[in-house]
mmCIF file of C-alpha atoms and ligand atoms in Angstrom:
data_model
loop_
_atom_site.group_PDB
_atom_site.id
_atom_site.type_symbol
_atom_site.label_atom_id
_atom_site.label_comp_id
_atom_site.label_asym_id
_atom_site.label_seq_id
_atom_site.Cartn_x
_atom_site.Cartn_y
_atom_site.Cartn_z
ATOM 1 C CA MET H 1 67.179 -46.186 -42.374
ATOM 2 C CA LEU H 2 67.530 -45.462 -46.085
ATOM 3 C CA THR H 3 70.990 -45.423 -47.622
ATOM 4 C CA GLN H 4 71.983 -41.804 -48.075
ATOM 5 C CA ALA H 5 73.443 -40.990 -51.510
ATOM 6 C CA LEU H 6 75.150 -37.782 -52.606
ATOM 7 C CA LEU H 7 74.831 -37.050 -56.331
ATOM 8 C CA VAL H 8 76.978 -34.312 -57.895
ATOM 9 C CA ASP H 9 76.691 -33.337 -61.563
ATOM 10 C CA ASP H 10 76.514 -29.963 -63.304
ATOM 11 C CA SER H 11 73.744 -31.278 -65.572
ATOM 12 C CA ARG H 12 70.281 -30.995 -64.102
ATOM 13 C CA SER H 13 68.946 -33.671 -66.445
ATOM 14 C CA VAL H 14 71.680 -36.152 -65.484
ATOM 15 C CA LEU H 15 71.062 -35.458 -61.822
ATOM 16 C CA ASN H 16 67.326 -36.028 -62.188
ATOM 17 C CA PHE H 17 67.917 -39.252 -64.079
ATOM 18 C CA LEU H 18 70.394 -40.562 -61.494
ATOM 19 C CA LYS H 19 68.122 -39.618 -58.598
ATOM 20 C CA ARG H 20 65.125 -41.418 -60.124
ATOM 21 C CA HIS H 21 67.208 -44.447 -60.948
ATOM 22 C CA ILE H 22 68.950 -44.767 -57.592
ATOM 23 C CA GLU H 23 65.763 -44.239 -55.601
ATOM 24 C CA ALA H 24 63.723 -46.641 -57.751
ATOM 25 C CA GLU H 25 63.837 -49.601 -55.373
ATOM 26 C CA GLY H 26 63.014 -47.503 -52.306
ATOM 27 C CA LEU H 27 66.285 -48.274 -50.539
ATOM 28 C CA VAL H 28 68.074 -44.981 -51.154
ATOM 29 C CA GLU H 29 67.451 -41.320 -50.473
ATOM 30 C CA ALA H 30 69.478 -39.088 -52.802
ATOM 31 C CA THR H 31 70.638 -35.517 -52.207
ATOM 32 C CA THR H 32 71.662 -33.696 -55.379
ATOM 33 C CA PHE H 33 74.055 -30.840 -56.086
ATOM 34 C CA LEU H 34 74.917 -29.048 -59.313
ATOM 35 C CA ASP H 35 77.911 -27.373 -57.636
ATOM 36 C CA PRO H 36 80.685 -29.651 -56.251
ATOM 37 C CA VAL H 37 81.817 -26.973 -53.775
ATOM 38 C CA GLU H 38 78.341 -26.830 -52.248
ATOM 39 C CA ALA H 39 78.277 -30.630 -52.193
ATOM 40 C CA LEU H 40 81.541 -30.740 -50.227
ATOM 41 C CA ALA H 41 80.162 -28.203 -47.746
ATOM 42 C CA CYS H 42 77.132 -30.433 -47.254
ATOM 43 C CA ALA H 43 79.322 -33.528 -46.823
ATOM 44 C CA ARG H 44 81.133 -31.767 -43.980
ATOM 45 C CA GLU H 45 77.847 -31.443 -42.127
ATOM 46 C CA ARG H 46 76.267 -34.841 -42.663
ATOM 47 C CA VAL H 47 77.215 -38.412 -43.401
ATOM 48 C CA PHE H 48 76.585 -40.050 -46.787
ATOM 49 C CA ASP H 49 76.795 -43.758 -47.502
ATOM 50 C CA LEU H 50 77.381 -43.508 -51.241
ATOM 51 C CA VAL H 51 78.615 -40.777 -53.609
ATOM 52 C CA LEU H 52 78.220 -40.433 -57.377
ATOM 53 C CA VAL H 53 80.160 -37.563 -58.908
ATOM 54 C CA ASP H 54 80.648 -36.298 -62.446
ATOM 55 C CA TYR H 55 84.148 -35.794 -63.858
ATOM 56 C CA GLU H 56 83.796 -32.537 -65.814
ATOM 57 C CA MET H 57 82.276 -29.764 -63.717
ATOM 58 C CA PRO H 58 82.934 -26.028 -63.312
ATOM 59 C CA HIS H 59 85.056 -24.882 -60.315
ATOM 60 C CA MET H 60 86.242 -28.400 -59.486
ATOM 61 C CA ASP H 61 86.620 -31.646 -61.405
ATOM 62 C CA GLY H 62 85.486 -35.007 -60.081
ATOM 63 C CA ILE H 63 89.002 -36.146 -59.159
ATOM 64 C CA SER H 64 89.638 -33.083 -56.966
ATOM 65 C CA PHE H 65 86.208 -33.579 -55.437
ATOM 66 C CA ILE H 66 86.958 -37.208 -54.544
ATOM 67 C CA ARG H 67 90.362 -36.280 -53.160
ATOM 68 C CA ALA H 68 88.789 -33.631 -50.903
ATOM 69 C CA LEU H 69 85.963 -35.902 -49.837
ATOM 70 C CA ARG H 70 88.300 -38.731 -48.798
ATOM 71 C CA THR H 71 89.969 -36.471 -46.237
ATOM 72 C CA MET H 72 86.705 -35.790 -44.414
ATOM 73 C CA PRO H 73 85.741 -37.647 -41.261
ATOM 74 C CA GLY H 74 83.630 -40.703 -42.024
ATOM 75 C CA CYS H 75 84.356 -40.582 -45.758
ATOM 76 C CA ALA H 76 87.448 -42.763 -45.902
ATOM 77 C CA ASP H 77 85.616 -45.979 -46.705
ATOM 78 C CA ILE H 78 82.335 -45.033 -48.340
ATOM 79 C CA PRO H 79 81.903 -46.087 -51.999
ATOM 80 C CA ILE H 80 82.459 -43.238 -54.465
ATOM 81 C CA ALA H 81 81.694 -43.771 -58.143
ATOM 82 C CA MET H 82 82.797 -41.333 -60.806
ATOM 83 C CA ILE H 83 80.373 -40.824 -63.651
ATOM 84 C CA THR H 84 82.307 -41.035 -66.899
ATOM 85 C CA SER H 85 81.565 -40.800 -70.585
ATOM 86 C CA ARG H 86 84.651 -40.682 -72.771
ATOM 87 C CA GLN H 87 87.379 -40.305 -70.142
ATOM 88 C CA THR H 88 90.749 -41.875 -70.887
ATOM 89 C CA ASP H 89 92.340 -44.651 -68.886
ATOM 90 C CA ASP H 90 94.836 -42.124 -67.511
ATOM 91 C CA ILE H 91 91.988 -40.085 -66.020
ATOM 92 C CA LYS H 92 90.365 -43.203 -64.627
ATOM 93 C CA MET H 93 93.650 -44.270 -63.050
ATOM 94 C CA GLU H 94 94.003 -40.831 -61.502
ATOM 95 C CA ALA H 95 90.449 -41.093 -60.143
ATOM 96 C CA LEU H 96 91.220 -44.490 -58.612
ATOM 97 C CA GLN H 97 94.347 -43.083 -56.978
ATOM 98 C CA ALA H 98 92.272 -40.187 -55.625
ATOM 99 C CA GLY H 99 89.947 -42.674 -53.962
ATOM 100 C CA ALA H 100 87.253 -43.602 -56.502
ATOM 101 C CA THR H 101 85.698 -47.015 -55.908
ATOM 102 C CA ASP H 102 84.129 -47.554 -59.335
ATOM 103 C CA PHE H 103 82.967 -45.840 -62.550
ATOM 104 C CA LEU H 104 79.460 -45.526 -63.901
ATOM 105 C CA PRO H 105 78.606 -44.664 -67.475
ATOM 106 C CA LYS H 106 76.711 -41.466 -68.181
ATOM 107 C CA ALA H 107 74.622 -43.412 -70.655
ATOM 108 C CA PRO H 108 70.893 -44.035 -70.278
ATOM 109 C CA GLN H 109 69.770 -46.904 -68.108
ATOM 110 C CA SER H 110 71.506 -50.188 -68.843
ATOM 111 C CA VAL H 111 71.682 -53.588 -67.191
ATOM 112 C CA GLU H 112 75.360 -52.999 -66.414
ATOM 113 C CA MET H 113 74.655 -49.681 -64.731
ATOM 114 C CA THR H 114 71.746 -51.133 -62.755
ATOM 115 C CA VAL H 115 73.845 -54.018 -61.434
ATOM 116 C CA ARG H 116 76.855 -51.890 -60.545
ATOM 117 C CA LEU H 117 74.678 -49.283 -58.894
ATOM 118 C CA ARG H 118 72.942 -51.964 -56.843
ATOM 119 C CA ASN H 119 76.329 -53.322 -55.758
ATOM 120 C CA LEU H 120 77.460 -49.846 -54.752
ATOM 121 C CA ILE H 121 74.281 -49.312 -52.737
ATOM 122 C CA GLN H 122 74.808 -52.611 -50.912
ATOM 123 C CA LEU H 123 78.442 -51.741 -50.316
ATOM 124 C CA GLY H 124 77.449 -48.330 -48.943
ATOM 125 C CA ALA H 125 74.933 -49.905 -46.560
ATOM 126 C CA ALA H 126 77.500 -52.477 -45.394
ATOM 127 C CA VAL H 127 80.145 -49.812 -44.792
ATOM 128 C CA ARG H 128 77.656 -47.805 -42.753
ATOM 129 C CA LYS H 129 76.809 -50.820 -40.604
ATOM 130 C CA LEU H 130 80.498 -51.472 -40.023
ATOM 131 C CA ASN H 131 81.148 -47.822 -39.176
ATOM 132 C CA ASP H 132 78.139 -47.742 -36.826
ATOM 133 C CA ARG H 133 79.378 -50.903 -35.151
ATOM 134 C CA ALA H 134 82.920 -49.519 -34.867
ATOM 135 C CA ALA H 135 81.597 -46.253 -33.420
ATOM 136 C CA HIS H 136 79.452 -48.162 -30.943
ATOM 137 C CA LEU H 137 82.380 -50.308 -29.848
ATOM 138 C CA ALA H 138 84.624 -47.254 -29.581
ATOM 139 C CA SER H 139 82.116 -45.481 -27.352
ATOM 140 C CA GLU H 140 81.740 -48.622 -25.214
ATOM 141 C CA VAL H 141 85.518 -48.859 -24.824
ATOM 142 C CA ALA H 142 85.745 -45.131 -24.020
ATOM 143 C CA ALA H 143 83.006 -45.438 -21.389
ATOM 144 C CA ALA H 144 84.640 -48.500 -19.836
ATOM 145 C CA THR H 145 88.045 -46.797 -19.821
ATOM 146 C CA HIS H 146 86.548 -43.704 -18.222
ATOM 147 C CA LYS H 147 84.846 -45.794 -15.557
ATOM 148 C CA LEU H 148 88.091 -47.650 -14.895
ATOM 149 C CA GLY H 149 89.906 -44.319 -14.493
ATOM 150 C CA GLU H 150 87.283 -43.129 -12.020
ATOM 151 C CA ARG H 151 87.620 -46.334 -10.014
ATOM 152 C CA GLU H 152 91.393 -45.927 -10.040
ATOM 153 C CA GLU H 153 91.099 -42.367 -8.720
ATOM 154 C CA GLU H 154 88.575 -43.358 -6.074
ATOM 155 C CA ILE H 155 90.650 -46.283 -4.809
ATOM 156 C CA ILE H 156 93.738 -44.064 -4.570
ATOM 157 C CA LEU H 157 91.815 -41.484 -2.554
ATOM 158 C CA ARG H 158 90.273 -44.099 -0.270
ATOM 159 C CA LEU H 159 93.678 -45.704 0.310
ATOM 160 C CA ALA H 160 95.083 -42.305 1.274
ATOM 161 C CA LEU H 161 92.133 -41.640 3.575
ATOM 162 C CA ALA H 162 92.519 -45.039 5.234
ATOM 163 C CA VAL H 163 96.076 -44.098 6.153
ATOM 164 C CA GLU H 164 95.186 -40.589 7.245
ATOM 165 C CA TYR H 165 92.411 -41.855 9.511
ATOM 166 C CA ARG H 166 95.055 -43.491 11.679
ATOM 167 C CA ASP H 167 96.168 -40.118 12.999
ATOM 168 C CA ASN H 168 93.550 -37.680 11.734
ATOM 169 C CA ASP H 169 89.882 -38.519 11.634
ATOM 170 C CA THR H 170 88.646 -36.022 9.040
ATOM 171 C CA GLY H 171 90.514 -36.834 5.853
ATOM 172 C CA GLU H 172 90.615 -33.116 5.161
ATOM 173 C CA HIS H 173 94.425 -32.879 5.200
ATOM 174 C CA THR H 174 94.576 -35.305 2.282
ATOM 175 C CA LEU H 175 92.116 -33.299 0.214
ATOM 176 C CA ARG H 176 93.604 -29.894 1.022
ATOM 177 C CA VAL H 177 97.099 -31.079 0.093
ATOM 178 C CA ALA H 178 95.677 -32.329 -3.210
ATOM 179 C CA ARG H 179 94.036 -28.961 -3.915
ATOM 180 C CA TYR H 180 97.072 -26.889 -2.929
ATOM 181 C CA SER H 181 99.231 -29.151 -5.092
ATOM 182 C CA ARG H 182 96.987 -28.633 -8.078
ATOM 183 C CA ILE H 183 97.225 -24.868 -7.689
ATOM 184 C CA ILE H 184 101.023 -25.005 -7.596
ATOM 185 C CA ALA H 185 101.269 -27.404 -10.533
ATOM 186 C CA GLU H 186 98.954 -25.274 -12.664
ATOM 187 C CA GLN H 187 100.748 -22.067 -11.790
ATOM 188 C CA LEU H 188 104.101 -23.661 -12.644
ATOM 189 C CA GLY H 189 102.679 -24.180 -16.142
ATOM 190 C CA LEU H 190 102.973 -27.959 -16.019
ATOM 191 C CA PRO H 191 100.977 -29.838 -18.687
ATOM 192 C CA ALA H 192 97.273 -30.118 -17.852
ATOM 193 C CA ARG H 193 97.450 -33.904 -17.624
ATOM 194 C CA LEU H 194 100.337 -33.752 -15.147
ATOM 195 C CA CYS H 195 98.485 -31.124 -13.054
ATOM 196 C CA ARG H 196 95.520 -33.461 -12.850
ATOM 197 C CA ASP H 197 97.724 -36.450 -12.026
ATOM 198 C CA ILE H 198 99.587 -34.550 -9.290
ATOM 199 C CA TYR H 199 96.201 -33.566 -7.828
ATOM 200 C CA LEU H 200 95.058 -37.194 -7.844
ATOM 201 C CA ALA H 201 98.343 -38.726 -6.632
ATOM 202 C CA ALA H 202 99.188 -36.131 -3.946
ATOM 203 C CA PRO H 203 96.923 -37.854 -1.379
ATOM 204 C CA LEU H 204 99.333 -40.802 -1.433
ATOM 205 C CA HIS H 205 102.224 -38.766 -0.007
ATOM 206 C CA ASP H 206 101.972 -40.252 3.506
ATOM 207 C CA VAL H 207 100.797 -43.742 2.573
ATOM 208 C CA GLY H 208 103.948 -45.166 4.213
ATOM 209 C CA LYS H 209 102.580 -44.111 7.621
ATOM 210 C CA VAL H 210 100.544 -47.289 7.497
ATOM 211 C CA ALA H 211 103.690 -49.117 8.660
ATOM 212 C CA ILE H 212 104.558 -46.759 11.532
ATOM 213 C CA PRO H 213 103.681 -48.245 14.959
ATOM 214 C CA ASP H 214 100.846 -46.578 16.848
ATOM 215 C CA ASN H 215 102.999 -45.835 19.868
ATOM 216 C CA ILE H 216 105.176 -43.617 17.695
ATOM 217 C CA LEU H 217 102.681 -42.263 15.192
ATOM 218 C CA LEU H 218 100.138 -41.374 17.885
ATOM 219 C CA LYS H 219 102.580 -40.364 20.634
ATOM 220 C CA PRO H 220 101.290 -37.111 22.096
ATOM 221 C CA SER H 221 104.648 -35.953 23.454
ATOM 222 C CA LYS H 222 107.860 -35.028 21.711
ATOM 223 C CA LEU H 223 109.501 -37.821 19.743
ATOM 224 C CA THR H 224 112.966 -39.099 20.572
ATOM 225 C CA ASP H 225 115.631 -39.153 17.880
ATOM 226 C CA ASP H 226 115.099 -42.880 17.422
ATOM 227 C CA GLU H 227 111.334 -42.434 17.111
ATOM 228 C CA MET H 228 111.826 -39.640 14.627
ATOM 229 C CA ALA H 229 114.051 -41.973 12.605
ATOM 230 C CA VAL H 230 111.194 -44.476 12.529
ATOM 231 C CA ILE H 231 108.728 -41.774 11.433
ATOM 232 C CA ARG H 232 111.064 -40.812 8.628
ATOM 233 C CA THR H 233 110.925 -44.318 7.194
ATOM 234 C CA HIS H 234 107.382 -43.538 5.997
ATOM 235 C CA ALA H 235 108.822 -41.915 2.863
ATOM 236 C CA THR H 236 110.734 -45.013 1.804
ATOM 237 C CA ILE H 237 107.950 -47.365 2.879
ATOM 238 C CA GLY H 238 105.436 -45.321 0.867
ATOM 239 C CA GLU H 239 107.663 -45.598 -2.179
ATOM 240 C CA LYS H 240 107.963 -49.378 -1.710
ATOM 241 C CA ILE H 241 104.195 -49.745 -1.383
ATOM 242 C CA LEU H 242 103.600 -47.863 -4.618
ATOM 243 C CA ALA H 243 106.683 -48.752 -6.679
ATOM 244 C CA ASP H 244 106.661 -50.765 -9.893
ATOM 245 C CA SER H 245 102.977 -50.187 -10.614
ATOM 246 C CA SER H 246 101.815 -50.252 -14.223
ATOM 247 C CA CYS H 247 99.407 -47.458 -13.284
ATOM 248 C CA GLU H 248 100.911 -44.031 -14.081
ATOM 249 C CA LEU H 249 99.058 -42.391 -11.206
ATOM 250 C CA ILE H 250 100.503 -44.830 -8.697
ATOM 251 C CA GLN H 251 103.975 -44.407 -10.223
ATOM 252 C CA LEU H 252 103.593 -40.674 -9.631
ATOM 253 C CA GLY H 253 102.348 -41.417 -6.125
ATOM 254 C CA ALA H 254 105.563 -43.385 -5.523
ATOM 255 C CA GLN H 255 107.649 -40.372 -6.587
ATOM 256 C CA ILE H 256 105.655 -38.118 -4.287
ATOM 257 C CA ALA H 257 105.804 -40.511 -1.323
ATOM 258 C CA ALA H 258 109.568 -40.908 -1.730
ATOM 259 C CA GLY H 259 110.367 -37.248 -2.309
ATOM 260 C CA HIS H 260 107.978 -35.060 -0.331
ATOM 261 C CA HIS H 261 110.388 -34.678 2.605
ATOM 262 C CA GLU H 262 113.423 -33.964 0.444
ATOM 263 C CA ARG H 263 114.634 -30.372 0.695
ATOM 264 C CA TRP H 264 115.699 -27.976 -2.044
ATOM 265 C CA ASP H 265 119.083 -27.521 -0.278
ATOM 266 C CA GLY H 266 119.718 -31.267 -0.050
ATOM 267 C CA ALA H 267 119.219 -31.529 3.744
ATOM 268 C CA GLY H 268 115.999 -33.534 3.525
ATOM 269 C CA TYR H 269 115.300 -37.250 3.621
ATOM 270 C CA PRO H 270 115.362 -40.099 2.700
ATOM 271 C CA ASN H 271 117.971 -39.593 -0.021
ATOM 272 C CA GLY H 272 119.268 -36.060 0.482
ATOM 273 C CA LEU H 273 118.309 -35.112 -3.052
ATOM 274 C CA LYS H 274 118.495 -31.425 -3.850
ATOM 275 C CA ALA H 275 116.945 -28.943 -6.295
ATOM 276 C CA ASP H 276 115.975 -30.484 -9.635
ATOM 277 C CA GLU H 277 117.100 -33.924 -8.470
ATOM 278 C CA ILE H 278 113.810 -34.013 -6.563
ATOM 279 C CA PRO H 279 110.902 -34.924 -8.872
ATOM 280 C CA VAL H 280 108.758 -31.865 -9.535
ATOM 281 C CA ALA H 281 105.621 -33.564 -8.177
ATOM 282 C CA ALA H 282 107.374 -34.135 -4.846
ATOM 283 C CA ARG H 283 108.597 -30.497 -4.737
ATOM 284 C CA VAL H 284 105.016 -29.363 -5.320
ATOM 285 C CA VAL H 285 103.540 -31.596 -2.624
ATOM 286 C CA ALA H 286 106.285 -30.602 -0.142
ATOM 287 C CA VAL H 287 105.009 -27.005 -0.140
ATOM 288 C CA ALA H 288 101.352 -28.062 0.030
ATOM 289 C CA ASP H 289 101.958 -30.593 2.816
ATOM 290 C CA VAL H 290 103.956 -28.250 5.061
ATOM 291 C CA PHE H 291 101.591 -25.330 4.568
ATOM 292 C CA ASP H 292 98.650 -27.494 5.573
ATOM 293 C CA ALA H 293 100.487 -28.962 8.556
ATOM 294 C CA LEU H 294 101.350 -25.472 9.789
ATOM 295 C CA THR H 295 97.848 -24.074 9.425
ATOM 296 C CA THR H 296 95.998 -27.033 10.905
ATOM 297 C CA ARG H 297 94.927 -27.291 14.564
ATOM 298 C CA ARG H 298 96.478 -30.183 16.467
ATOM 299 C CA PRO H 299 95.955 -31.312 20.075
ATOM 300 C CA TYR H 300 99.440 -30.097 20.834
ATOM 301 C CA LYS H 301 99.361 -26.841 18.871
ATOM 302 C CA GLU H 302 97.159 -24.056 17.648
ATOM 303 C CA PRO H 303 96.952 -23.511 13.891
ATOM 304 C CA MET H 304 99.480 -21.012 12.630
ATOM 305 C CA PRO H 305 97.780 -17.943 11.138
ATOM 306 C CA LEU H 306 97.801 -18.097 7.343
ATOM 307 C CA GLU H 307 99.947 -14.985 7.004
ATOM 308 C CA LEU H 308 102.631 -16.450 9.296
ATOM 309 C CA ALA H 309 102.588 -19.736 7.375
ATOM 310 C CA ARG H 310 102.986 -17.686 4.228
ATOM 311 C CA ASP H 311 106.028 -15.964 5.774
ATOM 312 C CA TYR H 312 107.437 -19.379 6.692
ATOM 313 C CA LEU H 313 107.259 -20.502 3.063
ATOM 314 C CA VAL H 314 108.914 -17.293 1.888
ATOM 315 C CA GLU H 315 111.712 -17.561 4.462
ATOM 316 C CA ASN H 316 112.387 -21.155 3.475
ATOM 317 C CA GLN H 317 112.190 -20.931 -0.285
ATOM 318 C CA GLY H 318 115.518 -21.918 -1.744
ATOM 319 C CA ARG H 319 116.319 -23.787 1.501
ATOM 320 C CA GLN H 320 113.498 -26.208 2.263
ATOM 321 C CA PHE H 321 111.333 -25.489 -0.773
ATOM 322 C CA ASP H 322 111.659 -25.032 -4.502
ATOM 323 C CA PRO H 323 111.369 -21.211 -4.886
ATOM 324 C CA ALA H 324 109.265 -21.620 -8.030
ATOM 325 C CA CYS H 325 106.743 -23.765 -6.142
ATOM 326 C CA VAL H 326 106.466 -21.221 -3.325
ATOM 327 C CA GLU H 327 106.056 -18.370 -5.799
ATOM 328 C CA ALA H 328 103.389 -20.352 -7.690
ATOM 329 C CA PHE H 329 101.528 -21.097 -4.459
ATOM 330 C CA LEU H 330 101.573 -17.528 -3.188
ATOM 331 C CA SER H 331 100.585 -16.068 -6.565
ATOM 332 C CA ARG H 332 97.138 -17.643 -6.094
ATOM 333 C CA TRP H 333 96.782 -16.677 -2.466
ATOM 334 C CA ASP H 334 93.043 -15.966 -2.638
ATOM 335 C CA GLU H 335 92.393 -19.559 -3.730
ATOM 336 C CA VAL H 336 94.718 -20.874 -1.019
ATOM 337 C CA VAL H 337 92.810 -18.930 1.616
ATOM 338 C CA ALA H 338 89.520 -20.325 0.313
ATOM 339 C CA ILE H 339 90.831 -23.892 0.709
ATOM 340 C CA ALA H 340 92.584 -23.390 4.052
ATOM 341 C CA PRO H 341 91.186 -24.948 7.265
ATOM 342 C CA GLY H 342 88.072 -23.268 8.574
ATOM 343 C CA GLN H 343 86.937 -22.217 5.112
ATOM 344 C CA THR H 344 83.725 -23.537 3.568
ATOM 345 C CA ALA H 345 84.388 -26.396 1.182
ATOM 346 C CA THR H 346 83.961 -25.299 -2.394
ATOM 347 C CA GLN H 347 82.533 -27.493 -5.119
ATOM 348 C CA LEU H 348 84.147 -30.907 -4.945
ATOM 349 C CA PRO H 349 85.348 -32.920 -7.914
ATOM 350 C CA LYS H 350 83.291 -36.035 -8.534
ATOM 351 C CA SER H 351 85.625 -38.442 -6.739
ATOM 352 C CA GLU H 352 85.709 -36.125 -3.719
ATOM 353 C CA ALA H 353 81.963 -35.597 -3.841
ATOM 354 C CA ALA H 354 81.516 -39.351 -3.565
ATOM 355 C CA LEU H 355 83.441 -39.163 -0.320
ATOM 356 C CA ALA H 356 81.666 -36.081 1.005
ATOM 357 C CA PRO H 357 80.250 -37.928 4.020
ATOM 358 C CA PHE H 358 83.829 -38.656 5.051
ATOM 359 C CA THR H 359 85.328 -35.302 4.247
ATOM 360 C CA LEU H 360 82.725 -32.864 5.470
ATOM 361 C CA GLY H 361 82.116 -34.411 8.863
ATOM 362 C CA ALA H 362 83.318 -33.363 12.308
ATOM 363 C CA THR H 363 86.713 -31.717 12.512
ATOM 364 C CA GLY H 364 89.342 -32.360 15.115
ATOM 365 C CA SER H 365 87.042 -34.316 17.397
ATOM 366 C CA ARG H 366 89.667 -36.898 18.291
ATOM 367 C CA PRO H 367 93.082 -36.184 19.734
ATOM 368 C CA ASP H 368 95.510 -36.697 16.908
ATOM 369 C CA GLN H 369 98.972 -35.882 15.828
ATOM 370 C CA ASP H 370 99.876 -35.199 12.242
ATOM 371 C CA ARG H 371 103.571 -35.881 11.988
ATOM 372 C CA GLY H 372 103.496 -34.223 8.604
ATOM 373 C CA GLY H 373 103.883 -31.073 10.669
ATOM 374 C CA GLU H 374 107.275 -32.257 11.774
ATOM 375 C CA SER H 375 108.480 -31.665 8.280
ATOM 376 C CA ALA H 376 107.893 -27.953 8.565
ATOM 377 C CA THR H 377 110.471 -27.350 11.219
ATOM 378 C CA ALA H 378 112.345 -30.394 12.402
ATOM 379 C CA VAL H 379 113.559 -32.209 9.282
HETATM 380 FE FE1 LIG N 1 105.088 -37.193 5.087
#
């Protein structure tokens, strides 16, 4: 690819001379402008490797031109030579401070001009190679980082599903809680990044169930007080599993696991936190988790009609739930209904789509018992 040069001079004859001279060895393609303002507009649209600009021009002098050019993307390092005739040292110093790389005489062809021009052309080509290489490396790093993020999200979701499969063989609870949580977070006006992270980390809320014995987790009859105490340890165990991670998503998952059974009035567990003491992500997931537990069919109960579950949230806002989270959830009721059990799955995010064979399979085919439902009424 030829080195691309931008030539700016209000003299047509000077421009023609410079263009002929710079293109003489067949290494450069020059674009010329009589008007520096038009030249700047062009430089915003395309990349040049080398710029030669006159000092005295109408509308804008060469120093202002260089100053403006240096602020444009991709123009920080390219060689810029100011064409001078009788300019003083003060003007040349000002041009250097504005970002000029060198000066070229306006005189007819000379050995000095030829050599310096050749050096500038080589410098321009080298800068372009470096910039191309840097851009390539940056895109490689961005792609690798993106892929790493996707893997992170997928592993989190699969970990959550592995736990859920112990007492629920569809994985749908995990995904619905994530979707409800995203709705609440968005409607609360939380930053977009946090909404996304809550959506991705919400599936980890019951990860501590992995440590609950089968005879308690899968017990079909009512739990004793002692068994309920064991069930309740899943919040603390989940936090321990996820704590101290360097991954922000897993840190958020730890907050959610620890706090999703806390209550707004302080009567929850494991720490009896109340109101704003409970991390917002946990307050969000608490509403999503209970609503899904209430409206899901279990071997020991019919699903609660959506309207009744809605009433339950309203009755318990300010007691069990953060009122703002309930209000946010109910303000997007149509979307909630579309996600609720028995509804057709809408378009899945990529990480969910990858798991579609797991999430869109048979529903409720195995007797199960989601103790998340206990949170709605008992604790
Ligand atoms: Fe839970």
